[in-house]
Amino acid sequence: MWLVRPAQPQDIEGIMKLAAEHCSQLSSTVPKTREGLEARIELSSNSFSGALGPDQCQRFLFVLVDSRDQQVQGVAGIDGRAGNGQPFYNYRMDALIHSSHELGVSRRVDVLYPSHALTGRTLLGAFVIAPGLCDSDAFELLSRARLVFIASHRDWFSDDMAVEIQGIQTEHGEVPFWDSLGRHFFDMDFETADRYSGMLSKTFIAELMPPNPIYVTLLSGAAQQALGQAHPATRRSVSLLQQEGFHGGSYVDIFDGGPVLEVRTSNLKTLVTCQRKSLRASDAEDGEQCLLACGQGADFRCTLAGISESLNEVIRAPLSVLHGLGCESGEDVMVAPL
């Protein structure tokens, strides 16, 4: 049985192994060092416990585990507020019209403006999953369990959400957008800059990036083609997010030029369809597959289960599901259809 729960200190080895083996294609905000991961899990634990309020740098880290052996097979995160108390930088895509009445010339020129307008939005991130599960229901469970958590703790999160999708990167690790723009100001490779952005205050971005608009025509051809494009390996994630209601806007990632998707939190499909029900045990092993979650804060657990509907806001699931979730018969749960 697949289970999504808050990350715990005993998960560190499993997370590090997963990140080391499966982050070659896609970057992630999951810390790569033991010290960084220990600090991240401690911050996550304080966030889940409620010790940190919505305006106190809440960062939640979830793991996908097999309930039989608790081996970590995936990681996913939520930042309660993008920027975590610091400006959250992106580029905003816009256009200028350059014209000369005397010459009879008028030209539309695409421009990138440095922006931190998305600061304070709830941000999804830190998504890593074992490649063998990319086409499985466990992928959807890990992605959407975060949204069920948001539905269960609505007042912890903002009214608008965003998610940065990784941009184009070649098989040799080259990032066209970064190589054409950011590298000239940061004097470091993409991987190092991306790692710093997940570890340090974002002020280093404001200190090093040019404050003026960037004319897209001055970028390399490869960078222009990559602008606003998602890495092919993110296709499944993007599809699920779009099904939830996320849509592309005018913002791109400041490092790799990947798209930033946005949504009004109340419009998320999972939040719209999620219902609170009373869970009872059943002998039947089949039923409609749904996301099923119980517990608040650090006790949150979410799985996929076949359920059957009963009267009076009651649903039934196999006893093994109740045991896996650690909940009692008659306990309230959150249910969302696949």
mmCIF file of C-alpha atoms in Angstrom:
data_model
loop_
_atom_site.group_PDB
_atom_site.id
_atom_site.type_symbol
_atom_site.label_atom_id
_atom_site.label_comp_id
_atom_site.label_asym_id
_atom_site.label_seq_id
_atom_site.Cartn_x
_atom_site.Cartn_y
_atom_site.Cartn_z
ATOM 1 C CA MET A 1 0.000 0.000 0.000
ATOM 2 C CA TRP A 2 1.402 3.389 -1.015
ATOM 3 C CA LEU A 3 1.328 6.051 1.670
ATOM 4 C CA VAL A 4 2.189 9.761 1.698
ATOM 5 C CA ARG A 5 3.137 11.195 5.091
ATOM 6 C CA PRO A 6 5.315 13.973 6.554
ATOM 7 C CA ALA A 7 9.055 13.383 6.197
ATOM 8 C CA GLN A 8 10.791 12.279 9.400
ATOM 9 C CA PRO A 9 14.457 12.183 10.505
ATOM 10 C CA GLN A 10 14.619 8.428 9.858
ATOM 11 C CA ASP A 11 13.827 9.127 6.186
ATOM 12 C CA ILE A 12 17.072 11.038 5.585
ATOM 13 C CA GLU A 13 19.045 8.095 4.172
ATOM 14 C CA GLY A 14 16.204 7.127 1.858
ATOM 15 C CA ILE A 15 15.699 10.689 0.610
ATOM 16 C CA MET A 16 19.418 11.195 -0.031
ATOM 17 C CA LYS A 17 19.609 7.903 -1.923
ATOM 18 C CA LEU A 18 16.549 8.793 -4.000
ATOM 19 C CA ALA A 19 17.833 12.283 -4.804
ATOM 20 C CA ALA A 20 21.302 11.020 -5.720
ATOM 21 C CA GLU A 21 19.970 8.331 -8.042
ATOM 22 C CA HIS A 22 17.080 10.132 -9.700
ATOM 23 C CA CYS A 23 17.913 13.858 -9.921
ATOM 24 C CA SER A 24 20.266 13.594 -12.902
ATOM 25 C CA GLN A 25 17.597 14.733 -15.379
ATOM 26 C CA LEU A 26 15.652 17.162 -13.230
ATOM 27 C CA SER A 27 16.841 19.602 -10.601
ATOM 28 C CA SER A 28 15.022 19.779 -7.293
ATOM 29 C CA THR A 29 14.907 21.964 -4.211
ATOM 30 C CA VAL A 30 15.477 18.856 -2.074
ATOM 31 C CA PRO A 31 18.778 19.519 -0.222
ATOM 32 C CA LYS A 32 21.660 17.343 -1.442
ATOM 33 C CA THR A 33 23.675 17.341 1.818
ATOM 34 C CA ARG A 34 22.847 15.586 5.079
ATOM 35 C CA GLU A 35 23.113 18.845 7.019
ATOM 36 C CA GLY A 36 20.806 20.643 4.612
ATOM 37 C CA LEU A 37 18.289 17.811 4.664
ATOM 38 C CA GLU A 38 18.336 17.583 8.460
ATOM 39 C CA ALA A 39 17.594 21.313 8.683
ATOM 40 C CA ARG A 40 14.853 21.026 6.055
ATOM 41 C CA ILE A 41 13.130 18.144 7.862
ATOM 42 C CA GLU A 42 13.364 19.979 11.189
ATOM 43 C CA LEU A 43 11.725 23.031 9.590
ATOM 44 C CA SER A 44 9.115 20.769 8.018
ATOM 45 C CA SER A 45 8.362 19.098 11.356
ATOM 46 C CA ASN A 46 7.877 22.490 13.003
ATOM 47 C CA SER A 47 5.564 23.460 10.147
ATOM 48 C CA PHE A 48 3.464 20.294 10.409
ATOM 49 C CA SER A 49 3.210 20.622 14.190
ATOM 50 C CA GLY A 50 1.778 24.129 13.928
ATOM 51 C CA ALA A 51 4.717 25.610 15.841
ATOM 52 C CA LEU A 52 5.201 27.947 12.869
ATOM 53 C CA GLY A 53 2.341 30.119 11.697
ATOM 54 C CA PRO A 54 1.459 30.847 8.055
ATOM 55 C CA ASP A 55 3.735 33.910 8.041
ATOM 56 C CA GLN A 56 6.695 32.139 9.673
ATOM 57 C CA CYS A 57 8.463 30.342 6.830
ATOM 58 C CA GLN A 58 6.343 27.185 6.759
ATOM 59 C CA ARG A 59 7.932 24.539 4.529
ATOM 60 C CA PHE A 60 6.310 21.118 4.361
ATOM 61 C CA LEU A 61 8.118 18.025 3.085
ATOM 62 C CA PHE A 62 6.208 14.822 2.302
ATOM 63 C CA VAL A 63 7.500 11.361 1.443
ATOM 64 C CA LEU A 64 5.943 8.538 -0.554
ATOM 65 C CA VAL A 65 6.610 5.185 1.117
ATOM 66 C CA ASP A 66 5.585 1.570 0.767
ATOM 67 C CA SER A 67 3.682 0.927 4.000
ATOM 68 C CA ARG A 68 5.203 -2.562 4.253
ATOM 69 C CA ASP A 69 8.822 -1.466 4.603
ATOM 70 C CA GLN A 70 8.634 2.370 4.830
ATOM 71 C CA GLN A 71 11.199 2.715 2.025
ATOM 72 C CA VAL A 72 11.160 6.219 0.534
ATOM 73 C CA GLN A 73 10.132 6.189 -3.132
ATOM 74 C CA GLY A 74 9.219 9.845 -3.587
ATOM 75 C CA VAL A 75 9.438 13.340 -2.092
ATOM 76 C CA ALA A 76 7.215 16.393 -2.567
ATOM 77 C CA GLY A 77 7.005 19.764 -0.867
ATOM 78 C CA ILE A 78 4.928 22.855 -0.206
ATOM 79 C CA ASP A 79 6.223 26.287 0.733
ATOM 80 C CA GLY A 80 3.473 28.046 2.639
ATOM 81 C CA ARG A 81 4.608 31.393 1.199
ATOM 82 C CA ALA A 82 6.872 31.730 -1.839
ATOM 83 C CA GLY A 83 10.093 33.436 -0.803
ATOM 84 C CA ASN A 84 9.752 32.376 2.836
ATOM 85 C CA GLY A 85 10.012 35.937 4.070
ATOM 86 C CA GLN A 86 12.275 37.111 1.237
ATOM 87 C CA PRO A 87 11.427 38.329 -2.285
ATOM 88 C CA PHE A 88 10.619 35.489 -4.689
ATOM 89 C CA TYR A 89 12.120 36.403 -8.050
ATOM 90 C CA ASN A 90 10.947 35.551 -11.553
ATOM 91 C CA TYR A 91 11.017 37.196 -14.941
ATOM 92 C CA ARG A 92 7.759 38.635 -16.263
ATOM 93 C CA MET A 93 7.387 38.355 -20.034
ATOM 94 C CA ASP A 94 6.050 41.448 -21.756
ATOM 95 C CA ALA A 95 6.579 43.438 -24.942
ATOM 96 C CA LEU A 96 7.542 46.924 -26.023
ATOM 97 C CA ILE A 97 6.662 48.641 -29.279
ATOM 98 C CA HIS A 98 9.594 50.438 -30.897
ATOM 99 C CA SER A 99 8.490 52.716 -33.688
ATOM 100 C CA SER A 100 9.659 55.595 -35.810
ATOM 101 C CA HIS A 101 7.015 57.667 -37.542
ATOM 102 C CA GLU A 102 9.669 59.287 -39.711
ATOM 103 C CA LEU A 103 10.993 55.943 -40.985
ATOM 104 C CA GLY A 104 7.616 54.249 -41.002
ATOM 105 C CA VAL A 105 8.963 51.438 -38.814
ATOM 106 C CA SER A 106 7.112 49.761 -35.969
ATOM 107 C CA ARG A 107 8.373 46.653 -34.237
ATOM 108 C CA ARG A 108 7.192 44.602 -31.274
ATOM 109 C CA VAL A 109 10.076 43.530 -29.045
ATOM 110 C CA ASP A 110 9.747 40.866 -26.332
ATOM 111 C CA VAL A 111 11.189 41.917 -22.977
ATOM 112 C CA LEU A 112 11.831 40.215 -19.629
ATOM 113 C CA TYR A 113 11.245 42.290 -16.494
ATOM 114 C CA PRO A 114 12.665 41.211 -13.110
ATOM 115 C CA SER A 115 9.705 40.745 -10.778
ATOM 116 C CA HIS A 116 8.832 39.538 -7.302
ATOM 117 C CA ALA A 117 5.063 39.860 -7.733
ATOM 118 C CA LEU A 118 4.533 36.167 -6.887
ATOM 119 C CA THR A 119 6.079 36.580 -3.429
ATOM 120 C CA GLY A 120 3.766 35.220 -0.735
ATOM 121 C CA ARG A 121 1.869 32.740 -2.887
ATOM 122 C CA THR A 122 1.753 29.119 -1.791
ATOM 123 C CA LEU A 123 4.379 27.271 -3.824
ATOM 124 C CA LEU A 124 4.567 23.601 -4.800
ATOM 125 C CA GLY A 125 8.046 22.130 -5.251
ATOM 126 C CA ALA A 126 10.689 19.565 -4.244
ATOM 127 C CA PHE A 127 9.100 16.810 -6.353
ATOM 128 C CA VAL A 128 11.195 13.670 -6.861
ATOM 129 C CA ILE A 129 9.896 10.151 -7.547
ATOM 130 C CA ALA A 130 11.513 6.836 -8.449
ATOM 131 C CA PRO A 131 11.503 6.523 -12.268
ATOM 132 C CA GLY A 132 9.715 3.182 -12.122
ATOM 133 C CA LEU A 133 6.677 4.933 -10.634
ATOM 134 C CA CYS A 134 6.394 7.760 -13.169
ATOM 135 C CA ASP A 135 3.529 6.051 -15.005
ATOM 136 C CA SER A 136 1.818 4.651 -11.913
ATOM 137 C CA ASP A 137 -1.023 5.851 -9.697
ATOM 138 C CA ALA A 138 1.606 6.475 -7.007
ATOM 139 C CA PHE A 139 2.798 9.465 -9.059
ATOM 140 C CA GLU A 140 -0.656 11.060 -8.876
ATOM 141 C CA LEU A 141 -0.922 10.169 -5.181
ATOM 142 C CA LEU A 142 2.335 11.958 -4.345
ATOM 143 C CA SER A 143 1.456 15.021 -6.408
ATOM 144 C CA ARG A 144 -2.137 15.410 -5.239
ATOM 145 C CA ALA A 145 -1.709 14.387 -1.591
ATOM 146 C CA ARG A 146 -0.239 17.864 -1.054
ATOM 147 C CA LEU A 147 -3.477 19.395 -2.316
ATOM 148 C CA VAL A 148 -5.546 17.198 -0.005
ATOM 149 C CA PHE A 149 -3.350 18.470 2.835
ATOM 150 C CA ILE A 150 -4.059 22.043 1.748
ATOM 151 C CA ALA A 151 -7.790 21.254 1.705
ATOM 152 C CA SER A 152 -7.493 19.905 5.266
ATOM 153 C CA HIS A 153 -5.544 22.955 6.499
ATOM 154 C CA ARG A 154 -6.973 25.681 4.300
ATOM 155 C CA ASP A 155 -6.164 28.604 6.616
ATOM 156 C CA TRP A 156 -2.441 27.767 6.489
ATOM 157 C CA PHE A 157 -2.171 28.595 2.788
ATOM 158 C CA SER A 158 -2.660 31.618 0.561
ATOM 159 C CA ASP A 159 -5.489 32.309 -1.875
ATOM 160 C CA ASP A 160 -3.182 31.921 -4.883
ATOM 161 C CA MET A 161 -0.665 29.234 -5.766
ATOM 162 C CA ALA A 162 2.257 28.822 -8.134
ATOM 163 C CA VAL A 163 4.657 26.111 -9.237
ATOM 164 C CA GLU A 164 7.918 26.516 -11.141
ATOM 165 C CA ILE A 165 8.347 23.945 -13.899
ATOM 166 C CA GLN A 166 11.900 23.048 -14.849
ATOM 167 C CA GLY A 167 12.990 24.504 -18.153
ATOM 168 C CA ILE A 168 14.977 23.086 -21.037
ATOM 169 C CA GLN A 169 18.255 21.353 -20.269
ATOM 170 C CA THR A 170 20.322 19.375 -22.779
ATOM 171 C CA GLU A 171 21.438 15.780 -22.280
ATOM 172 C CA HIS A 172 24.893 17.177 -21.498
ATOM 173 C CA GLY A 173 23.533 19.323 -18.657
ATOM 174 C CA GLU A 174 23.642 22.615 -20.532
ATOM 175 C CA VAL A 175 20.864 25.122 -19.781
ATOM 176 C CA PRO A 176 20.494 27.470 -22.788
ATOM 177 C CA PHE A 177 18.674 30.249 -20.938
ATOM 178 C CA TRP A 178 21.160 30.269 -18.074
ATOM 179 C CA ASP A 179 24.166 30.077 -20.357
ATOM 180 C CA SER A 180 22.908 33.030 -22.403
ATOM 181 C CA LEU A 181 21.937 35.257 -19.471
ATOM 182 C CA GLY A 182 22.486 34.313 -15.842
ATOM 183 C CA ARG A 183 25.984 32.896 -16.167
ATOM 184 C CA HIS A 184 27.320 36.324 -17.182
ATOM 185 C CA PHE A 185 26.238 37.872 -13.873
ATOM 186 C CA PHE A 186 26.627 35.006 -11.390
ATOM 187 C CA ASP A 187 29.948 33.559 -12.583
ATOM 188 C CA MET A 188 28.834 30.034 -11.646
ATOM 189 C CA ASP A 189 27.191 27.094 -13.381
ATOM 190 C CA PHE A 190 23.437 26.514 -13.355
ATOM 191 C CA GLU A 191 23.520 23.654 -10.857
ATOM 192 C CA THR A 192 25.411 25.740 -8.284
ATOM 193 C CA ALA A 193 23.116 28.760 -8.688
ATOM 194 C CA ASP A 194 20.019 26.565 -8.491
ATOM 195 C CA ARG A 195 21.323 24.889 -5.336
ATOM 196 C CA TYR A 196 22.073 28.245 -3.710
ATOM 197 C CA SER A 197 18.574 29.467 -4.515
ATOM 198 C CA GLY A 198 17.147 26.608 -2.482
ATOM 199 C CA MET A 199 19.529 27.110 0.446
ATOM 200 C CA LEU A 200 20.203 30.819 0.817
ATOM 201 C CA SER A 201 18.300 34.056 1.116
ATOM 202 C CA LYS A 202 17.057 35.227 -2.271
ATOM 203 C CA THR A 203 18.799 38.564 -1.801
ATOM 204 C CA PHE A 204 21.815 37.259 -3.726
ATOM 205 C CA ILE A 205 19.617 37.190 -6.842
ATOM 206 C CA ALA A 206 18.731 40.870 -6.473
ATOM 207 C CA GLU A 207 22.379 41.702 -5.795
ATOM 208 C CA LEU A 208 23.733 39.960 -8.894
ATOM 209 C CA MET A 209 21.012 40.002 -11.555
ATOM 210 C CA PRO A 210 20.660 43.113 -13.722
ATOM 211 C CA PRO A 211 17.753 45.278 -12.495
ATOM 212 C CA ASN A 212 16.938 46.466 -16.005
ATOM 213 C CA PRO A 213 14.645 44.807 -18.561
ATOM 214 C CA ILE A 214 16.239 42.126 -20.745
ATOM 215 C CA TYR A 215 15.573 42.288 -24.483
ATOM 216 C CA VAL A 216 14.840 38.726 -25.591
ATOM 217 C CA THR A 217 16.331 39.359 -29.036
ATOM 218 C CA LEU A 218 19.742 39.784 -27.389
ATOM 219 C CA LEU A 219 19.665 36.208 -26.058
ATOM 220 C CA SER A 220 21.040 33.283 -28.033
ATOM 221 C CA GLY A 221 18.720 31.490 -30.431
ATOM 222 C CA ALA A 222 18.681 28.410 -28.182
ATOM 223 C CA ALA A 223 17.755 30.537 -25.155
ATOM 224 C CA GLN A 224 14.922 32.224 -27.041
ATOM 225 C CA GLN A 225 13.538 28.837 -28.086
ATOM 226 C CA ALA A 226 13.790 27.543 -24.508
ATOM 227 C CA LEU A 227 12.013 30.533 -22.957
ATOM 228 C CA GLY A 228 8.784 29.425 -21.280
ATOM 229 C CA GLN A 229 9.250 25.785 -22.348
ATOM 230 C CA ALA A 230 9.058 22.863 -19.913
ATOM 231 C CA HIS A 231 11.613 20.062 -19.729
ATOM 232 C CA PRO A 232 10.207 16.960 -21.500
ATOM 233 C CA ALA A 233 10.639 14.901 -18.322
ATOM 234 C CA THR A 234 8.084 17.112 -16.539
ATOM 235 C CA ARG A 235 5.281 16.191 -18.960
ATOM 236 C CA ARG A 236 3.342 14.000 -16.483
ATOM 237 C CA SER A 237 3.616 16.580 -13.697
ATOM 238 C CA VAL A 238 2.466 19.394 -15.971
ATOM 239 C CA SER A 239 -0.485 17.326 -17.193
ATOM 240 C CA LEU A 240 -1.662 16.618 -13.635
ATOM 241 C CA LEU A 241 -1.240 20.260 -12.636
ATOM 242 C CA GLN A 242 -3.229 21.422 -15.652
ATOM 243 C CA GLN A 243 -5.993 18.974 -14.777
ATOM 244 C CA GLU A 244 -6.058 20.618 -11.351
ATOM 245 C CA GLY A 245 -6.552 24.037 -12.943
ATOM 246 C CA PHE A 246 -2.990 25.374 -13.087
ATOM 247 C CA HIS A 247 -2.297 27.456 -16.169
ATOM 248 C CA GLY A 248 0.651 29.237 -17.708
ATOM 249 C CA GLY A 249 0.950 32.951 -17.097
ATOM 250 C CA SER A 250 3.456 35.647 -17.937
ATOM 251 C CA TYR A 251 6.202 34.504 -15.535
ATOM 252 C CA VAL A 252 9.245 32.295 -16.124
ATOM 253 C CA ASP A 253 11.943 30.926 -13.853
ATOM 254 C CA ILE A 254 14.795 33.361 -13.375
ATOM 255 C CA PHE A 255 17.460 30.658 -13.829
ATOM 256 C CA ASP A 256 16.343 28.266 -16.576
ATOM 257 C CA GLY A 257 13.459 30.193 -18.180
ATOM 258 C CA GLY A 258 10.967 27.410 -17.467
ATOM 259 C CA PRO A 259 7.262 28.289 -17.158
ATOM 260 C CA VAL A 260 5.601 29.266 -13.886
ATOM 261 C CA LEU A 261 2.074 27.868 -13.563
ATOM 262 C CA GLU A 262 -0.536 29.658 -11.468
ATOM 263 C CA VAL A 263 -3.975 28.928 -10.031
ATOM 264 C CA ARG A 264 -6.509 30.371 -7.640
ATOM 265 C CA THR A 265 -6.374 27.978 -4.684
ATOM 266 C CA SER A 266 -10.151 27.715 -4.372
ATOM 267 C CA ASN A 267 -10.341 26.624 -8.033
ATOM 268 C CA LEU A 268 -8.158 23.538 -7.616
ATOM 269 C CA LYS A 269 -10.016 20.413 -8.720
ATOM 270 C CA THR A 270 -8.926 18.541 -5.601
ATOM 271 C CA LEU A 271 -10.203 21.289 -3.297
ATOM 272 C CA VAL A 272 -13.489 21.531 -5.197
ATOM 273 C CA THR A 273 -14.136 17.770 -5.145
ATOM 274 C CA CYS A 274 -12.622 16.912 -1.744
ATOM 275 C CA GLN A 275 -15.201 15.962 0.888
ATOM 276 C CA ARG A 276 -15.077 15.124 4.569
ATOM 277 C CA LYS A 277 -16.629 11.746 5.361
ATOM 278 C CA SER A 278 -16.802 9.237 8.200
ATOM 279 C CA LEU A 279 -14.738 6.105 7.482
ATOM 280 C CA ARG A 280 -15.874 2.597 8.430
ATOM 281 C CA ALA A 281 -14.254 -0.782 7.840
ATOM 282 C CA SER A 282 -15.555 -3.067 5.108
ATOM 283 C CA ASP A 283 -14.921 -6.674 4.081
ATOM 284 C CA ALA A 284 -15.063 -5.755 0.388
ATOM 285 C CA GLU A 285 -11.697 -5.327 -1.338
ATOM 286 C CA ASP A 286 -12.945 -3.492 -4.409
ATOM 287 C CA GLY A 287 -14.570 -0.111 -4.895
ATOM 288 C CA GLU A 288 -14.049 3.268 -6.529
ATOM 289 C CA GLN A 289 -10.384 4.304 -6.359
ATOM 290 C CA CYS A 290 -10.004 7.586 -4.458
ATOM 291 C CA LEU A 291 -7.474 9.614 -2.539
ATOM 292 C CA LEU A 292 -8.139 8.950 1.127
ATOM 293 C CA ALA A 293 -6.514 10.996 3.899
ATOM 294 C CA CYS A 294 -6.805 11.257 7.650
ATOM 295 C CA GLY A 295 -5.036 13.041 10.463
ATOM 296 C CA GLN A 296 -4.092 16.657 11.013
ATOM 297 C CA GLY A 297 -0.665 18.255 10.927
ATOM 298 C CA ALA A 298 2.121 15.783 11.682
ATOM 299 C CA ASP A 299 -0.403 12.924 11.782
ATOM 300 C CA PHE A 300 -1.471 13.457 8.152
ATOM 301 C CA ARG A 301 -1.571 10.310 6.035
ATOM 302 C CA CYS A 302 -2.856 9.888 2.472
ATOM 303 C CA THR A 303 -3.266 6.790 0.311
ATOM 304 C CA LEU A 304 -5.134 5.368 -2.671
ATOM 305 C CA ALA A 305 -7.986 3.056 -1.778
ATOM 306 C CA GLY A 306 -11.111 1.496 -3.193
ATOM 307 C CA ILE A 307 -14.096 2.836 -1.263
ATOM 308 C CA SER A 308 -17.833 2.274 -1.273
ATOM 309 C CA GLU A 309 -20.420 4.905 -0.403
ATOM 310 C CA SER A 310 -22.971 4.456 2.370
ATOM 311 C CA LEU A 311 -25.733 6.637 3.730
ATOM 312 C CA ASN A 312 -25.277 9.542 6.139
ATOM 313 C CA GLU A 313 -21.882 10.755 4.856
ATOM 314 C CA VAL A 314 -20.243 7.389 5.564
ATOM 315 C CA ILE A 315 -17.738 5.608 3.323
ATOM 316 C CA ARG A 316 -16.290 2.132 3.696
ATOM 317 C CA ALA A 317 -12.817 0.810 2.935
ATOM 318 C CA PRO A 318 -10.967 -2.435 3.705
ATOM 319 C CA LEU A 319 -9.690 -2.801 7.258
ATOM 320 C CA SER A 320 -6.132 -2.966 5.904
ATOM 321 C CA VAL A 321 -6.554 0.601 4.624
ATOM 322 C CA LEU A 322 -7.612 1.838 8.064
ATOM 323 C CA HIS A 323 -4.583 0.130 9.602
ATOM 324 C CA GLY A 324 -2.282 1.632 6.961
ATOM 325 C CA LEU A 325 -3.621 5.124 7.619
ATOM 326 C CA GLY A 326 -3.505 4.602 11.371
ATOM 327 C CA CYS A 327 -7.118 5.659 11.816
ATOM 328 C CA GLU A 328 -10.050 4.181 13.713
ATOM 329 C CA SER A 329 -13.435 3.161 12.370
ATOM 330 C CA GLY A 330 -15.751 6.160 12.543
ATOM 331 C CA GLU A 331 -12.934 8.692 12.193
ATOM 332 C CA ASP A 332 -13.364 11.618 9.802
ATOM 333 C CA VAL A 333 -11.339 11.449 6.589
ATOM 334 C CA MET A 334 -10.888 13.526 3.444
ATOM 335 C CA VAL A 335 -11.890 11.867 0.165
ATOM 336 C CA ALA A 336 -11.093 13.053 -3.369
ATOM 337 C CA PRO A 337 -11.807 11.149 -6.595
ATOM 338 C CA LEU A 338 -9.019 10.325 -9.026
#
